[in-house]
Amino acid sequence: VQLQASGGGLVQAGGSLRLSCAASGNFARIKTMRWYRQAPGKQRELVAALTTAGTTTYLDFVKGRFTISRDNAKNTVYLQMNSLKPEDTAIYYCNVDASLRVSQPATPYWGQGTQVTVSS
């Protein structure tokens, strides 16, 4: 499973960005899709998650500002980020649980990361 993330960049505080992450390769299904981030000198943290049932989870700091969504036909997960703050500056990584065969359990796969920089 290959994950290609895009959409990062430099934006002023208060601005918006939309991240995308498309999965490709030979797999049977994708289950939960997630976005993580890692700022310099800090541990990687879960930003948002979206299950196949539509259940969402958000980091408290981004609630009300970020929205995770998915297009199952395109095997793509999105992260709409509004009202960005300098504290949101980090490398953002997508992560999915995918099964290579229907009979196999899902295992996690990681994308390469995309840099988001928010200037004050």
PDB file of C-alpha atoms in Angstrom:
ATOM      1  CA  VAL A   1       0.000   0.000   0.000  1.00  0.00           C
ATOM      2  CA  GLN A   2       1.456   3.349  -1.029  1.00  0.00           C
ATOM      3  CA  LEU A   3       0.182   6.595   0.434  1.00  0.00           C
ATOM      4  CA  GLN A   4       0.813   9.889  -1.341  1.00  0.00           C
ATOM      5  CA  ALA A   5       0.142  12.992   0.727  1.00  0.00           C
ATOM      6  CA  SER A   6      -0.139  16.471  -0.722  1.00  0.00           C
ATOM      7  CA  GLY A   7      -1.507  19.916   0.038  1.00  0.00           C
ATOM      8  CA  GLY A   8       0.969  21.193   2.597  1.00  0.00           C
ATOM      9  CA  GLY A   9       2.579  24.587   2.354  1.00  0.00           C
ATOM     10  CA  LEU A  10       3.157  27.954   3.964  1.00  0.00           C
ATOM     11  CA  VAL A  11       0.142  29.922   5.143  1.00  0.00           C
ATOM     12  CA  GLN A  12      -0.464  32.888   7.405  1.00  0.00           C
ATOM     13  CA  ALA A  13      -2.211  32.467  10.730  1.00  0.00           C
ATOM     14  CA  GLY A  14      -5.963  32.363  10.224  1.00  0.00           C
ATOM     15  CA  GLY A  15      -5.616  30.817   6.795  1.00  0.00           C
ATOM     16  CA  SER A  16      -6.681  27.429   5.478  1.00  0.00           C
ATOM     17  CA  LEU A  17      -5.121  24.405   3.842  1.00  0.00           C
ATOM     18  CA  ARG A  18      -6.538  21.135   2.602  1.00  0.00           C
ATOM     19  CA  LEU A  19      -4.408  18.023   2.814  1.00  0.00           C
ATOM     20  CA  SER A  20      -5.045  14.974   0.674  1.00  0.00           C
ATOM     21  CA  CYS A  21      -3.701  11.453   0.921  1.00  0.00           C
ATOM     22  CA  ALA A  22      -4.385   8.863  -1.766  1.00  0.00           C
ATOM     23  CA  ALA A  23      -3.808   5.158  -1.264  1.00  0.00           C
ATOM     24  CA  SER A  24      -2.721   2.961  -4.137  1.00  0.00           C
ATOM     25  CA  GLY A  25      -1.495  -0.572  -4.640  1.00  0.00           C
ATOM     26  CA  ASN A  26      -2.961  -4.019  -4.237  1.00  0.00           C
ATOM     27  CA  PHE A  27      -5.183  -4.141  -1.204  1.00  0.00           C
ATOM     28  CA  ALA A  28      -8.634  -5.502  -0.451  1.00  0.00           C
ATOM     29  CA  ARG A  29      -9.972  -2.742   1.739  1.00  0.00           C
ATOM     30  CA  ILE A  30      -9.097   0.271   3.832  1.00  0.00           C
ATOM     31  CA  LYS A  31     -10.569   0.722   7.243  1.00  0.00           C
ATOM     32  CA  THR A  32      -9.718   3.595   9.562  1.00  0.00           C
ATOM     33  CA  MET A  33      -7.906   6.557   7.993  1.00  0.00           C
ATOM     34  CA  ARG A  34      -5.950   9.032  10.114  1.00  0.00           C
ATOM     35  CA  TRP A  35      -3.815  12.140  10.098  1.00  0.00           C
ATOM     36  CA  TYR A  36      -0.906  12.529  12.501  1.00  0.00           C
ATOM     37  CA  ARG A  37       1.528  15.378  12.891  1.00  0.00           C
ATOM     38  CA  GLN A  38       4.961  15.868  14.336  1.00  0.00           C
ATOM     39  CA  ALA A  39       6.401  19.232  15.239  1.00  0.00           C
ATOM     40  CA  PRO A  40      10.161  19.757  15.741  1.00  0.00           C
ATOM     41  CA  GLY A  41      11.277  18.336  19.063  1.00  0.00           C
ATOM     42  CA  LYS A  42       7.887  16.839  19.805  1.00  0.00           C
ATOM     43  CA  GLN A  43       6.345  13.406  19.595  1.00  0.00           C
ATOM     44  CA  ARG A  44       4.055  12.443  16.766  1.00  0.00           C
ATOM     45  CA  GLU A  45       0.415  12.988  17.744  1.00  0.00           C
ATOM     46  CA  LEU A  46      -2.923  11.907  16.332  1.00  0.00           C
ATOM     47  CA  VAL A  47      -4.760  14.841  14.780  1.00  0.00           C
ATOM     48  CA  ALA A  48      -7.873  13.184  13.398  1.00  0.00           C
ATOM     49  CA  ALA A  49      -9.272   9.754  12.571  1.00  0.00           C
ATOM     50  CA  LEU A  50     -12.231   8.546  10.546  1.00  0.00           C
ATOM     51  CA  THR A  51     -13.601   5.020  10.602  1.00  0.00           C
ATOM     52  CA  THR A  52     -15.528   3.271   7.839  1.00  0.00           C
ATOM     53  CA  ALA A  53     -18.657   3.767   9.947  1.00  0.00           C
ATOM     54  CA  GLY A  54     -18.113   7.515   9.895  1.00  0.00           C
ATOM     55  CA  THR A  55     -16.949   7.930  13.470  1.00  0.00           C
ATOM     56  CA  THR A  56     -14.500  10.792  13.875  1.00  0.00           C
ATOM     57  CA  THR A  57     -11.896  11.557  16.509  1.00  0.00           C
ATOM     58  CA  TYR A  58     -10.052  14.857  16.841  1.00  0.00           C
ATOM     59  CA  LEU A  59      -7.193  16.212  18.878  1.00  0.00           C
ATOM     60  CA  ASP A  60      -8.735  18.705  21.310  1.00  0.00           C
ATOM     61  CA  PHE A  61      -6.573  21.552  19.996  1.00  0.00           C
ATOM     62  CA  VAL A  62      -7.997  21.225  16.469  1.00  0.00           C
ATOM     63  CA  LYS A  63     -11.648  20.583  17.283  1.00  0.00           C
ATOM     64  CA  GLY A  64     -13.893  23.012  15.478  1.00  0.00           C
ATOM     65  CA  ARG A  65     -11.110  24.022  13.079  1.00  0.00           C
ATOM     66  CA  PHE A  66     -10.133  20.799  11.280  1.00  0.00           C
ATOM     67  CA  THR A  67     -12.391  18.363   9.449  1.00  0.00           C
ATOM     68  CA  ILE A  68     -11.415  14.890   8.291  1.00  0.00           C
ATOM     69  CA  SER A  69     -13.264  13.287   5.405  1.00  0.00           C
ATOM     70  CA  ARG A  70     -12.770  10.456   2.944  1.00  0.00           C
ATOM     71  CA  ASP A  71     -13.692   9.434  -0.575  1.00  0.00           C
ATOM     72  CA  ASN A  72     -13.857   5.652  -0.560  1.00  0.00           C
ATOM     73  CA  ALA A  73     -14.152   5.449  -4.343  1.00  0.00           C
ATOM     74  CA  LYS A  74     -10.817   7.235  -4.636  1.00  0.00           C
ATOM     75  CA  ASN A  75      -9.236   5.650  -1.542  1.00  0.00           C
ATOM     76  CA  THR A  76      -8.423   9.157  -0.402  1.00  0.00           C
ATOM     77  CA  VAL A  77      -8.550  10.899   2.960  1.00  0.00           C
ATOM     78  CA  TYR A  78      -8.665  14.662   3.360  1.00  0.00           C
ATOM     79  CA  LEU A  79      -7.954  17.075   6.175  1.00  0.00           C
ATOM     80  CA  GLN A  80      -9.526  20.506   5.852  1.00  0.00           C
ATOM     81  CA  MET A  81      -7.668  22.863   8.168  1.00  0.00           C
ATOM     82  CA  ASN A  82      -9.189  26.253   8.894  1.00  0.00           C
ATOM     83  CA  SER A  83      -8.215  29.061  11.262  1.00  0.00           C
ATOM     84  CA  LEU A  84      -4.668  27.785  11.287  1.00  0.00           C
ATOM     85  CA  LYS A  85      -2.375  28.772  14.116  1.00  0.00           C
ATOM     86  CA  PRO A  86       1.425  28.852  14.321  1.00  0.00           C
ATOM     87  CA  GLU A  87       1.158  25.953  16.773  1.00  0.00           C
ATOM     88  CA  ASP A  88      -0.225  23.828  13.916  1.00  0.00           C
ATOM     89  CA  THR A  89       3.161  23.956  12.204  1.00  0.00           C
ATOM     90  CA  ALA A  90       4.370  20.371  11.738  1.00  0.00           C
ATOM     91  CA  ILE A  91       4.889  17.580   9.276  1.00  0.00           C
ATOM     92  CA  TYR A  92       1.539  15.928   8.683  1.00  0.00           C
ATOM     93  CA  TYR A  93       1.408  12.203   8.001  1.00  0.00           C
ATOM     94  CA  CYS A  94      -1.487  10.109   6.767  1.00  0.00           C
ATOM     95  CA  ASN A  95      -2.007   6.651   8.151  1.00  0.00           C
ATOM     96  CA  VAL A  96      -4.460   3.956   7.114  1.00  0.00           C
ATOM     97  CA  ASP A  97      -5.375   0.485   8.266  1.00  0.00           C
ATOM     98  CA  ALA A  98      -5.519  -1.713   5.184  1.00  0.00           C
ATOM     99  CA  SER A  99      -6.047  -5.380   4.456  1.00  0.00           C
ATOM    100  CA  LEU A 100      -4.180  -6.942   1.569  1.00  0.00           C
ATOM    101  CA  ARG A 101      -6.743  -9.762   1.493  1.00  0.00           C
ATOM    102  CA  VAL A 102     -10.325  -9.743   2.742  1.00  0.00           C
ATOM    103  CA  SER A 103      -9.514 -12.622   5.076  1.00  0.00           C
ATOM    104  CA  GLN A 104      -6.528 -10.843   6.603  1.00  0.00           C
ATOM    105  CA  PRO A 105      -6.619  -8.338   9.455  1.00  0.00           C
ATOM    106  CA  ALA A 106      -5.890  -4.712   8.685  1.00  0.00           C
ATOM    107  CA  THR A 107      -2.404  -3.383   9.396  1.00  0.00           C
ATOM    108  CA  PRO A 108      -1.183   0.228   9.488  1.00  0.00           C
ATOM    109  CA  TYR A 109       0.565   1.985   6.607  1.00  0.00           C
ATOM    110  CA  TRP A 110       2.182   5.430   6.611  1.00  0.00           C
ATOM    111  CA  GLY A 111       2.553   8.155   4.030  1.00  0.00           C
ATOM    112  CA  GLN A 112       5.706  10.213   3.555  1.00  0.00           C
ATOM    113  CA  GLY A 113       4.482  13.372   5.242  1.00  0.00           C
ATOM    114  CA  THR A 114       3.749  16.875   4.041  1.00  0.00           C
ATOM    115  CA  GLN A 115       5.037  20.047   5.682  1.00  0.00           C
ATOM    116  CA  VAL A 116       2.575  22.605   7.013  1.00  0.00           C
ATOM    117  CA  THR A 117       4.021  25.923   8.156  1.00  0.00           C
ATOM    118  CA  VAL A 118       1.841  28.617   9.695  1.00  0.00           C
ATOM    119  CA  SER A 119       3.399  32.046  10.056  1.00  0.00           C
ATOM    120  CA  SER A 120       2.277  34.533  12.685  1.00  0.00           C
TER     121      SER A 120
END
